[in-house]
Amino acid sequence: MTDYKNFNVETDADGIALVTWDMPGKSMNVITVEVMDELDAIIDRTVADGAVKGVVITSGKSSFSGGADLSMIKALFTLQVEEKAKDPAHAVEKLFALTGRMSGLFRKLETCGKPWVSAINGTCMGGAFELSLACHGRVASNAKSVKFALPEVKVGIFPGAGGTQRVPRLANTQDALQMMTTGSSLSAARAKAMNLVHQVVAPEELIPAARKMILDGLKPMAPWDEKGFKAPGGGIWTPAAAQLWPAAPAILRRESAGNYPAALAILKCVYEGLQLPFGTALKVEQRYFTHILQTTEAFSMIRSLFISMQELGKGARRPAAVPRAEFRKVGIVGAGFMGASIGYVTAAAGIPVVLIDRDQEAADKGKAVCENLVAGSVTKGRISKEDGEKLLSLITPTADYAALSDADLVIEAVFEDREVKKAVTEKIQAVLPEGAILASNTSTLPITGLAKNSKCPDQFVGIHFFSPVEKMMLTEVILGEETGDRALATALDYVAAIKKTPIVVNDTRGFYVNRCVFRYIGEAYDMLIEGVPAAMIENAAKMAGMPVGPLSLNDEVAVDLSYKIFKAALADLGPEAVDPRHMDLVTRLVEDGRLGRKSAKGFYDYPPKPAKKRLWPGLKDLYPQQKPEDLDVKVLKERLLVTIALEAARTVEEGIVTDPREADVGSILGFGFAPYTGGTLSYIDGMGVKTFVALCDKLAGSYGDRFKPTPLLRDMAAKGETFYGRFDPYGKKAAA
Ligand code: NAD
C-alpha cells in the first residue's frame, strides 16, 4: 500500500499499519485537498484490510505538520466571491459543504472501527493537531522541538475541524478556551498535563510506544462516543462552569476589545457544543466556521499575515535576474545601540561579522551588548551555551577599517549626522572590495543624498532596522534614486538570511513606517491639545486594536526624538512643516526633562519596579480638560486608525510604497497596526474606499484638513476600486 504521493504505508507482521506522512518537495507537511483525498483512501483501505489491526500515523519530516495549507482557505474566499456573483442563494450552502470536508474526514477516522494512534515527532499545528485529536491515542516525543498549538485565531479563523469540540472534552474548559482564543503553543509536557496527549516518550521510543498502545488493546472509540461520557469538570451545568462562563466573554473583551470575531466564535462553539451530542456539536462548529470565513477580518488577516508575509519573506520584490548573494563577511560600522544588535542578528544567522567603531573600546562595548543578548538567550533556553559561544566567536570588534577589505556587505550605523556619515562612508569606501554593497541604517536621512558620498551610488541602499532589532521582524529596504538591482537583491538576500521580513520602499523623509507612526503620535498630540483625557486616548487606541497607545509609544521612541525631528523638518522644509502647537507640547516636555522611558519620565511616570508606569498627572494641567462623557470613543478610535491609513494611502499616491502587501505587512510588523484589519490598506479596502472617503470627509469637517481624502482616494471611490485591485501585486508580477 505505497501508491500515495504524500504518505508511505507499511503494515508489519503484527498488523500495525505505519502511515508516514512525507510530502515530496516540501520542508513541512501541510493539509491539502490531495492529502485529504489520500487520507480518506487510507482509512478505507486499512478498514477493508483484514490484516490491519490498527494504524500509527507519523511524519517523515523533522516536524509533524504545520496544519492546513492556508492557500487552500484563500482559494475558498475566491470561490466564495465567484459563487456569490453567480448564485448568491446557494453560495453559502456550497461554502458550508466545503468547510465540512476536513472535519468530516477526521470524524470518519475517529469512527472507522480500528484504532489509530498519532505519533507526534515534532511541531504539530492547527489541522494536524485536530487530526491527532481525532486519533484514539496520541504519543509525543519529548524532544524540545515538539510544540502543539491551535493558532488559527491569529489569522482570523478558528480550529474548525473538530478542535473546538475535542479540546474541551479532553482538557478543562478554562485551559481549552485560553489555548484556543490566544493560539498559544504548548510543550509536550504541558499537552500531557492538559490531557491532550496520552504519553510523552524519548524520540526513539515514539513508534514502539504508539504500536504498543494498539497491541495493548487500545479501544477504537473516542471517550465522547462512549455512553455516559462527561466532559472534564462536568460540562456547562456545574458550579465551576457557573463561575467560568459569565466571566469568559468579559475577559475576552478585555483582551481583544471585540475586534476578533473568530475568538468570540470559539467561545460560542465550546459553550453550545458542550451541551450537544458530538455529531451535532461538530455541525455547530461548522456553521460558525462558515460564518467566520465570510468575515472581512478572516479574509484580510489570512491575506496579510499568512500569504503576503510568506511572499515577501520569499523575496517577492527581489529582482529575479540577479544571482543570489553569499555572505562570507558582513561589516557593521557604528557599534552603538543599533549596530551592536545588528551584529548579533547577523552572527545568529551564521555570518561572520566585523564590528567597527571609533576606537577599540567602543567596538568592544558593542560586542559586550551581543554577549548580554547571548547570555539572555542561553538563560531562557533558546540556544545552548555552545551555540552561544559559536555565535560570539563570529563577531570581531575592531577599530581597523582594513578588516572590511573582504566584506560582501557593510552596514553603516553611526550617529544620525550627515557629516559623520559622510566621513565614515569615505573611510569604508577606501577599503571596500569592488562590487561589495554599502548600506545605511539611517532613520531620517534620504538615501539618495547619502549615496552621493559613495563612489558607486548604484551599490548603495538603505536597510532600516527597528528597535529592538533582535525582536522586530520587519526591515525597510530603501531605494535611493540610483540604487541598482544588485544592491536591492543583496539587501533582500541579507534580510532573508537573518530571517526578517522586508518591505521595499522608495526614498522619502521618514520612509514608510515612521511616517505612519508619527501621524499616530501626532493625532494623540491633537487630542491632548483639545483636552481629551490622556487615559482616554491610550484606551481608545487599544480598543481600536493597537498594541501600544500613542503616548506610550512616544515615550518608547523618546520624546526628544520627536523634538529633533520637528527641528529638522522646520530647518529643511520651513515653518509650515510642523504644527506650532505640537512643537509647543513637545518642547514643554523636553524642557521638563520628560524625554520618555529612558529618563524615567515622559507622558508617563516610571517609578522603580515593581511599581507600574502611570500617566503623568501633570498632563491634565497642560490643557483645559473635556469631560469624558462628552467624548465619543468610537470617533477617537476612528481618528487614530484613519490618520495612519490616510498616510499609508499618501505613500502609495507618492510612489513611495508600490505594493499593497508591503503597506499592510509593514504596518502590522512595524508598529502593530490593528492586526484584525489586515493592515493599513486592507483597513481601507475592507470598509470600501467610498466609505473610507466619506469617513475622512466627516473627520476633516470636525478636526481639520489633515483628514481630507487625497485625489487618489477620491478617484478610486468614484471608480469603485480597491488598493489590491488598482495596485494588483500579482498583475504587476505577471506583466514584469
Ligand atoms: P548610537 O549613538 O547608539 O550609536 C552610534 C555609534 O556610532 C556609537 O557607538 C558611536 O561611537 C559610533 N560612531 C560615531 N561616529 C563614528 C565614527 N566616525 N566612526 C565609527 N563609529 C562612529 O546610535 P544608534 O541609536 O545606534 O543609531 C545609529 C543609526 O541607526 C542612526 O543613523 C539612527 O538614525 C539609526 N536608527 C536608530 C534607531 C533607534 O531606535 N535608535 C532605529 C533605526 C535606525
mmCIF file with all atom_site columns, N, CA, C and O and ligand atoms in Angstrom, residues 333-339 356-358 362 401 412-416 420-421 424 427 441-444 464-467, ligand 1:
data_model
loop_
_atom_site.group_PDB
_atom_site.id
_atom_site.type_symbol
_atom_site.label_atom_id
_atom_site.label_alt_id
_atom_site.label_comp_id
_atom_site.label_asym_id
_atom_site.label_entity_id
_atom_site.label_seq_id
_atom_site.pdbx_PDB_ins_code
_atom_site.Cartn_x
_atom_site.Cartn_y
_atom_site.Cartn_z
_atom_site.occupancy
_atom_site.B_iso_or_equiv
_atom_site.pdbx_formal_charge
_atom_site.auth_seq_id
_atom_site.auth_comp_id
_atom_site.auth_asym_id
_atom_site.auth_atom_id
_atom_site.pdbx_PDB_model_num
ATOM   1   N N   . VAL A 1 333 ? 29.504 49.248 10.763 1.00 0.00 ? 333 VAL A N   1
ATOM   2   C CA  . VAL A 1 333 ? 30.289 50.374 11.266 1.00 0.00 ? 333 VAL A CA  1
ATOM   3   C C   . VAL A 1 333 ? 29.389 51.227 12.148 1.00 0.00 ? 333 VAL A C   1
ATOM   4   O O   . VAL A 1 333 ? 28.341 51.695 11.718 1.00 0.00 ? 333 VAL A O   1
ATOM   5   N N   . GLY A 1 334 ? 29.815 51.399 13.402 1.00 0.00 ? 334 GLY A N   1
ATOM   6   C CA  . GLY A 1 334 ? 28.976 52.036 14.427 1.00 0.00 ? 334 GLY A CA  1
ATOM   7   C C   . GLY A 1 334 ? 28.451 50.912 15.304 1.00 0.00 ? 334 GLY A C   1
ATOM   8   O O   . GLY A 1 334 ? 27.471 50.247 14.949 1.00 0.00 ? 334 GLY A O   1
ATOM   9   N N   . ALA A 1 335 ? 29.158 50.655 16.426 1.00 0.00 ? 335 ALA A N   1
ATOM   10  C CA  . ALA A 1 335 ? 28.778 49.510 17.281 1.00 0.00 ? 335 ALA A CA  1
ATOM   11  C C   . ALA A 1 335 ? 27.940 49.985 18.458 1.00 0.00 ? 335 ALA A C   1
ATOM   12  O O   . ALA A 1 335 ? 28.071 49.502 19.571 1.00 0.00 ? 335 ALA A O   1
ATOM   13  N N   . GLY A 1 336 ? 27.065 50.961 18.206 1.00 0.00 ? 336 GLY A N   1
ATOM   14  C CA  . GLY A 1 336 ? 26.235 51.518 19.281 1.00 0.00 ? 336 GLY A CA  1
ATOM   15  C C   . GLY A 1 336 ? 24.968 50.709 19.498 1.00 0.00 ? 336 GLY A C   1
ATOM   16  O O   . GLY A 1 336 ? 24.928 49.492 19.248 1.00 0.00 ? 336 GLY A O   1
ATOM   17  N N   . PHE A 1 337 ? 23.916 51.409 19.913 1.00 0.00 ? 337 PHE A N   1
ATOM   18  C CA  . PHE A 1 337 ? 22.641 50.779 20.251 1.00 0.00 ? 337 PHE A CA  1
ATOM   19  C C   . PHE A 1 337 ? 22.132 49.884 19.119 1.00 0.00 ? 337 PHE A C   1
ATOM   20  O O   . PHE A 1 337 ? 21.806 48.717 19.333 1.00 0.00 ? 337 PHE A O   1
ATOM   21  N N   . MET A 1 338 ? 22.119 50.400 17.893 1.00 0.00 ? 338 MET A N   1
ATOM   22  C CA  . MET A 1 338 ? 21.587 49.619 16.762 1.00 0.00 ? 338 MET A CA  1
ATOM   23  C C   . MET A 1 338 ? 22.656 48.688 16.189 1.00 0.00 ? 338 MET A C   1
ATOM   24  O O   . MET A 1 338 ? 22.404 47.509 15.952 1.00 0.00 ? 338 MET A O   1
ATOM   25  N N   . GLY A 1 339 ? 23.855 49.231 15.959 1.00 0.00 ? 339 GLY A N   1
ATOM   26  C CA  . GLY A 1 339 ? 24.906 48.457 15.298 1.00 0.00 ? 339 GLY A CA  1
ATOM   27  C C   . GLY A 1 339 ? 25.210 47.149 16.029 1.00 0.00 ? 339 GLY A C   1
ATOM   28  O O   . GLY A 1 339 ? 25.357 46.095 15.396 1.00 0.00 ? 339 GLY A O   1
ATOM   29  N N   . ILE A 1 356 ? 32.794 47.590 13.782 1.00 0.00 ? 356 ILE A N   1
ATOM   30  C CA  . ILE A 1 356 ? 33.781 48.678 13.842 1.00 0.00 ? 356 ILE A CA  1
ATOM   31  C C   . ILE A 1 356 ? 33.210 49.898 14.561 1.00 0.00 ? 356 ILE A C   1
ATOM   32  O O   . ILE A 1 356 ? 32.045 50.253 14.365 1.00 0.00 ? 356 ILE A O   1
ATOM   33  N N   . ASP A 1 357 ? 34.049 50.533 15.385 1.00 0.00 ? 357 ASP A N   1
ATOM   34  C CA  . ASP A 1 357 ? 33.645 51.814 15.979 1.00 0.00 ? 357 ASP A CA  1
ATOM   35  C C   . ASP A 1 357 ? 34.856 52.734 15.996 1.00 0.00 ? 357 ASP A C   1
ATOM   36  O O   . ASP A 1 357 ? 35.917 52.386 15.451 1.00 0.00 ? 357 ASP A O   1
ATOM   37  N N   . ARG A 1 358 ? 34.701 53.872 16.677 1.00 0.00 ? 358 ARG A N   1
ATOM   38  C CA  . ARG A 1 358 ? 35.775 54.882 16.624 1.00 0.00 ? 358 ARG A CA  1
ATOM   39  C C   . ARG A 1 358 ? 37.078 54.382 17.228 1.00 0.00 ? 358 ARG A C   1
ATOM   40  O O   . ARG A 1 358 ? 38.153 54.723 16.792 1.00 0.00 ? 358 ARG A O   1
ATOM   41  N N   . ALA A 1 362 ? 35.174 51.304 22.149 1.00 0.00 ? 362 ALA A N   1
ATOM   42  C CA  . ALA A 1 362 ? 33.773 51.450 21.710 1.00 0.00 ? 362 ALA A CA  1
ATOM   43  C C   . ALA A 1 362 ? 33.310 50.187 20.973 1.00 0.00 ? 362 ALA A C   1
ATOM   44  O O   . ALA A 1 362 ? 32.168 49.730 21.133 1.00 0.00 ? 362 ALA A O   1
ATOM   45  N N   . TYR A 1 401 ? 39.556 49.670 9.864  1.00 0.00 ? 401 TYR A N   1
ATOM   46  C CA  . TYR A 1 401 ? 38.695 49.537 8.682  1.00 0.00 ? 401 TYR A CA  1
ATOM   47  C C   . TYR A 1 401 ? 39.215 48.508 7.679  1.00 0.00 ? 401 TYR A C   1
ATOM   48  O O   . TYR A 1 401 ? 38.460 48.024 6.833  1.00 0.00 ? 401 TYR A O   1
ATOM   49  N N   . GLU A 1 412 ? 26.240 50.720 7.656  1.00 0.00 ? 412 GLU A N   1
ATOM   50  C CA  . GLU A 1 412 ? 26.693 51.848 8.473  1.00 0.00 ? 412 GLU A CA  1
ATOM   51  C C   . GLU A 1 412 ? 25.592 52.183 9.471  1.00 0.00 ? 412 GLU A C   1
ATOM   52  O O   . GLU A 1 412 ? 24.416 52.316 9.097  1.00 0.00 ? 412 GLU A O   1
ATOM   53  N N   . ALA A 1 413 ? 25.985 52.276 10.770 1.00 0.00 ? 413 ALA A N   1
ATOM   54  C CA  . ALA A 1 413 ? 25.007 52.620 11.819 1.00 0.00 ? 413 ALA A CA  1
ATOM   55  C C   . ALA A 1 413 ? 25.634 53.594 12.807 1.00 0.00 ? 413 ALA A C   1
ATOM   56  O O   . ALA A 1 413 ? 25.571 53.398 14.013 1.00 0.00 ? 413 ALA A O   1
ATOM   57  N N   . VAL A 1 414 ? 26.286 54.639 12.263 1.00 0.00 ? 414 VAL A N   1
ATOM   58  C CA  . VAL A 1 414 ? 26.902 55.643 13.142 1.00 0.00 ? 414 VAL A CA  1
ATOM   59  C C   . VAL A 1 414 ? 25.875 56.735 13.455 1.00 0.00 ? 414 VAL A C   1
ATOM   60  O O   . VAL A 1 414 ? 24.714 56.642 13.057 1.00 0.00 ? 414 VAL A O   1
ATOM   61  N N   . PHE A 1 415 ? 26.315 57.767 14.181 1.00 0.00 ? 415 PHE A N   1
ATOM   62  C CA  . PHE A 1 415 ? 25.383 58.839 14.584 1.00 0.00 ? 415 PHE A CA  1
ATOM   63  C C   . PHE A 1 415 ? 24.565 59.352 13.396 1.00 0.00 ? 415 PHE A C   1
ATOM   64  O O   . PHE A 1 415 ? 25.055 59.399 12.264 1.00 0.00 ? 415 PHE A O   1
ATOM   65  N N   . GLU A 1 416 ? 23.349 59.803 13.701 1.00 0.00 ? 416 GLU A N   1
ATOM   66  C CA  . GLU A 1 416 ? 22.471 60.346 12.655 1.00 0.00 ? 416 GLU A CA  1
ATOM   67  C C   . GLU A 1 416 ? 22.916 61.773 12.314 1.00 0.00 ? 416 GLU A C   1
ATOM   68  O O   . GLU A 1 416 ? 22.270 62.764 12.715 1.00 0.00 ? 416 GLU A O   1
ATOM   69  N N   . VAL A 1 420 ? 29.111 63.131 9.845  1.00 0.00 ? 420 VAL A N   1
ATOM   70  C CA  . VAL A 1 420 ? 29.748 61.916 10.397 1.00 0.00 ? 420 VAL A CA  1
ATOM   71  C C   . VAL A 1 420 ? 29.570 60.780 9.404  1.00 0.00 ? 420 VAL A C   1
ATOM   72  O O   . VAL A 1 420 ? 30.504 60.028 9.096  1.00 0.00 ? 420 VAL A O   1
ATOM   73  N N   . LYS A 1 421 ? 28.374 60.671 8.850  1.00 0.00 ? 421 LYS A N   1
ATOM   74  C CA  . LYS A 1 421 ? 28.108 59.566 7.917  1.00 0.00 ? 421 LYS A CA  1
ATOM   75  C C   . LYS A 1 421 ? 28.976 59.717 6.658  1.00 0.00 ? 421 LYS A C   1
ATOM   76  O O   . LYS A 1 421 ? 29.471 58.730 6.118  1.00 0.00 ? 421 LYS A O   1
ATOM   77  N N   . VAL A 1 424 ? 32.542 58.625 7.470  1.00 0.00 ? 424 VAL A N   1
ATOM   78  C CA  . VAL A 1 424 ? 32.611 57.173 7.652  1.00 0.00 ? 424 VAL A CA  1
ATOM   79  C C   . VAL A 1 424 ? 32.466 56.456 6.302  1.00 0.00 ? 424 VAL A C   1
ATOM   80  O O   . VAL A 1 424 ? 33.201 55.504 6.002  1.00 0.00 ? 424 VAL A O   1
ATOM   81  N N   . LYS A 1 427 ? 35.697 56.479 4.489  1.00 0.00 ? 427 LYS A N   1
ATOM   82  C CA  . LYS A 1 427 ? 36.678 55.531 5.052  1.00 0.00 ? 427 LYS A CA  1
ATOM   83  C C   . LYS A 1 427 ? 36.343 54.103 4.627  1.00 0.00 ? 427 LYS A C   1
ATOM   84  O O   . LYS A 1 427 ? 37.239 53.312 4.308  1.00 0.00 ? 427 LYS A O   1
ATOM   85  N N   . ASN A 1 441 ? 21.779 52.446 7.853  1.00 0.00 ? 441 ASN A N   1
ATOM   86  C CA  . ASN A 1 441 ? 20.629 52.194 8.727  1.00 0.00 ? 441 ASN A CA  1
ATOM   87  C C   . ASN A 1 441 ? 20.001 53.514 9.177  1.00 0.00 ? 441 ASN A C   1
ATOM   88  O O   . ASN A 1 441 ? 19.300 53.571 10.179 1.00 0.00 ? 441 ASN A O   1
ATOM   89  N N   . THR A 1 442 ? 20.233 54.579 8.416  1.00 0.00 ? 442 THR A N   1
ATOM   90  C CA  . THR A 1 442 ? 19.660 55.871 8.811  1.00 0.00 ? 442 THR A CA  1
ATOM   91  C C   . THR A 1 442 ? 18.153 55.770 9.017  1.00 0.00 ? 442 THR A C   1
ATOM   92  O O   . THR A 1 442 ? 17.479 55.024 8.299  1.00 0.00 ? 442 THR A O   1
ATOM   93  N N   . SER A 1 443 ? 17.632 56.543 9.980  1.00 0.00 ? 443 SER A N   1
ATOM   94  C CA  . SER A 1 443 ? 16.178 56.518 10.119 1.00 0.00 ? 443 SER A CA  1
ATOM   95  C C   . SER A 1 443 ? 15.526 57.752 9.520  1.00 0.00 ? 443 SER A C   1
ATOM   96  O O   . SER A 1 443 ? 14.311 57.760 9.327  1.00 0.00 ? 443 SER A O   1
ATOM   97  N N   . THR A 1 444 ? 16.301 58.807 9.232  1.00 0.00 ? 444 THR A N   1
ATOM   98  C CA  . THR A 1 444 ? 15.652 60.013 8.710  1.00 0.00 ? 444 THR A CA  1
ATOM   99  C C   . THR A 1 444 ? 16.317 60.599 7.459  1.00 0.00 ? 444 THR A C   1
ATOM   100 O O   . THR A 1 444 ? 15.673 61.341 6.720  1.00 0.00 ? 444 THR A O   1
ATOM   101 N N   . HIS A 1 464 ? 16.813 49.693 6.856  1.00 0.00 ? 464 HIS A N   1
ATOM   102 C CA  . HIS A 1 464 ? 16.342 50.354 8.079  1.00 0.00 ? 464 HIS A CA  1
ATOM   103 C C   . HIS A 1 464 ? 15.786 49.320 9.044  1.00 0.00 ? 464 HIS A C   1
ATOM   104 O O   . HIS A 1 464 ? 14.761 48.705 8.783  1.00 0.00 ? 464 HIS A O   1
ATOM   105 N N   . PHE A 1 465 ? 16.486 49.152 10.145 1.00 0.00 ? 465 PHE A N   1
ATOM   106 C CA  . PHE A 1 465 ? 16.065 48.193 11.183 1.00 0.00 ? 465 PHE A CA  1
ATOM   107 C C   . PHE A 1 465 ? 15.167 48.896 12.188 1.00 0.00 ? 465 PHE A C   1
ATOM   108 O O   . PHE A 1 465 ? 15.184 50.113 12.313 1.00 0.00 ? 465 PHE A O   1
ATOM   109 N N   . PHE A 1 466 ? 14.446 48.106 12.943 1.00 0.00 ? 466 PHE A N   1
ATOM   110 C CA  . PHE A 1 466 ? 13.615 48.653 14.021 1.00 0.00 ? 466 PHE A CA  1
ATOM   111 C C   . PHE A 1 466 ? 14.106 48.113 15.352 1.00 0.00 ? 466 PHE A C   1
ATOM   112 O O   . PHE A 1 466 ? 14.635 47.006 15.427 1.00 0.00 ? 466 PHE A O   1
ATOM   113 N N   . SER A 1 467 ? 13.912 48.910 16.362 1.00 0.00 ? 467 SER A N   1
ATOM   114 C CA  . SER A 1 467 ? 14.418 48.536 17.683 1.00 0.00 ? 467 SER A CA  1
ATOM   115 C C   . SER A 1 467 ? 13.292 47.918 18.536 1.00 0.00 ? 467 SER A C   1
ATOM   116 O O   . SER A 1 467 ? 12.159 48.401 18.461 1.00 0.00 ? 467 SER A O   1
HETATM 117 P P1  . NAD B 2 .   ? 24.224 55.239 18.933 1.00 0.00 ? 1   NAD B P1  1
HETATM 118 O O1  . NAD B 2 .   ? 24.637 56.593 19.338 1.00 0.00 ? 1   NAD B O1  1
HETATM 119 O O2  . NAD B 2 .   ? 23.817 54.292 19.985 1.00 0.00 ? 1   NAD B O2  1
HETATM 120 O O3  . NAD B 2 .   ? 25.407 54.539 18.134 1.00 0.00 ? 1   NAD B O3  1
HETATM 121 C C1  . NAD B 2 .   ? 26.180 55.189 17.192 1.00 0.00 ? 1   NAD B C1  1
HETATM 122 C C2  . NAD B 2 .   ? 27.566 54.557 17.229 1.00 0.00 ? 1   NAD B C2  1
HETATM 123 O O4  . NAD B 2 .   ? 28.316 55.101 16.178 1.00 0.00 ? 1   NAD B O4  1
HETATM 124 C C3  . NAD B 2 .   ? 28.326 54.847 18.525 1.00 0.00 ? 1   NAD B C3  1
HETATM 125 O O5  . NAD B 2 .   ? 28.824 53.639 19.063 1.00 0.00 ? 1   NAD B O5  1
HETATM 126 C C4  . NAD B 2 .   ? 29.462 55.742 18.078 1.00 0.00 ? 1   NAD B C4  1
HETATM 127 O O6  . NAD B 2 .   ? 30.639 55.566 18.835 1.00 0.00 ? 1   NAD B O6  1
HETATM 128 C C5  . NAD B 2 .   ? 29.639 55.287 16.647 1.00 0.00 ? 1   NAD B C5  1
HETATM 129 N N1  . NAD B 2 .   ? 30.307 56.298 15.843 1.00 0.00 ? 1   NAD B N1  1
HETATM 130 C C6  . NAD B 2 .   ? 30.061 57.611 15.800 1.00 0.00 ? 1   NAD B C6  1
HETATM 131 N N2  . NAD B 2 .   ? 30.929 58.203 14.948 1.00 0.00 ? 1   NAD B N2  1
HETATM 132 C C7  . NAD B 2 .   ? 31.709 57.218 14.437 1.00 0.00 ? 1   NAD B C7  1
HETATM 133 C C8  . NAD B 2 .   ? 32.770 57.199 13.518 1.00 0.00 ? 1   NAD B C8  1
HETATM 134 N N3  . NAD B 2 .   ? 33.204 58.313 12.960 1.00 0.00 ? 1   NAD B N3  1
HETATM 135 N N4  . NAD B 2 .   ? 33.331 56.027 13.212 1.00 0.00 ? 1   NAD B N4  1
HETATM 136 C C9  . NAD B 2 .   ? 32.886 54.887 13.783 1.00 0.00 ? 1   NAD B C9  1
HETATM 137 N N5  . NAD B 2 .   ? 31.886 54.852 14.677 1.00 0.00 ? 1   NAD B N5  1
HETATM 138 C C10 . NAD B 2 .   ? 31.310 56.018 14.999 1.00 0.00 ? 1   NAD B C10 1
HETATM 139 O O7  . NAD B 2 .   ? 23.090 55.443 17.846 1.00 0.00 ? 1   NAD B O7  1
HETATM 140 P P2  . NAD B 2 .   ? 22.001 54.386 17.320 1.00 0.00 ? 1   NAD B P2  1
HETATM 141 O O8  . NAD B 2 .   ? 20.743 54.625 18.027 1.00 0.00 ? 1   NAD B O8  1
HETATM 142 O O9  . NAD B 2 .   ? 22.601 53.053 17.290 1.00 0.00 ? 1   NAD B O9  1
HETATM 143 O O10 . NAD B 2 .   ? 21.782 54.915 15.826 1.00 0.00 ? 1   NAD B O10 1
HETATM 144 C C11 . NAD B 2 .   ? 22.671 54.601 14.794 1.00 0.00 ? 1   NAD B C11 1
HETATM 145 C C12 . NAD B 2 .   ? 21.979 54.798 13.460 1.00 0.00 ? 1   NAD B C12 1
HETATM 146 O O11 . NAD B 2 .   ? 20.822 53.967 13.405 1.00 0.00 ? 1   NAD B O11 1
HETATM 147 C C13 . NAD B 2 .   ? 21.473 56.203 13.224 1.00 0.00 ? 1   NAD B C13 1
HETATM 148 O O12 . NAD B 2 .   ? 21.619 56.510 11.857 1.00 0.00 ? 1   NAD B O12 1
HETATM 149 C C14 . NAD B 2 .   ? 19.996 56.119 13.602 1.00 0.00 ? 1   NAD B C14 1
HETATM 150 O O13 . NAD B 2 .   ? 19.210 57.073 12.940 1.00 0.00 ? 1   NAD B O13 1
HETATM 151 C C15 . NAD B 2 .   ? 19.667 54.733 13.103 1.00 0.00 ? 1   NAD B C15 1
HETATM 152 N N6  . NAD B 2 .   ? 18.481 54.107 13.724 1.00 0.00 ? 1   NAD B N6  1
HETATM 153 C C16 . NAD B 2 .   ? 18.270 54.201 15.053 1.00 0.00 ? 1   NAD B C16 1
HETATM 154 C C17 . NAD B 2 .   ? 17.155 53.585 15.606 1.00 0.00 ? 1   NAD B C17 1
HETATM 155 C C18 . NAD B 2 .   ? 16.902 53.640 17.093 1.00 0.00 ? 1   NAD B C18 1
HETATM 156 O O14 . NAD B 2 .   ? 15.835 53.188 17.541 1.00 0.00 ? 1   NAD B O14 1
HETATM 157 N N7  . NAD B 2 .   ? 17.833 54.126 17.878 1.00 0.00 ? 1   NAD B N7  1
HETATM 158 C C19 . NAD B 2 .   ? 16.264 52.875 14.788 1.00 0.00 ? 1   NAD B C19 1
HETATM 159 C C20 . NAD B 2 .   ? 16.519 52.769 13.424 1.00 0.00 ? 1   NAD B C20 1
HETATM 160 C C21 . NAD B 2 .   ? 17.640 53.395 12.905 1.00 0.00 ? 1   NAD B C21 1
#
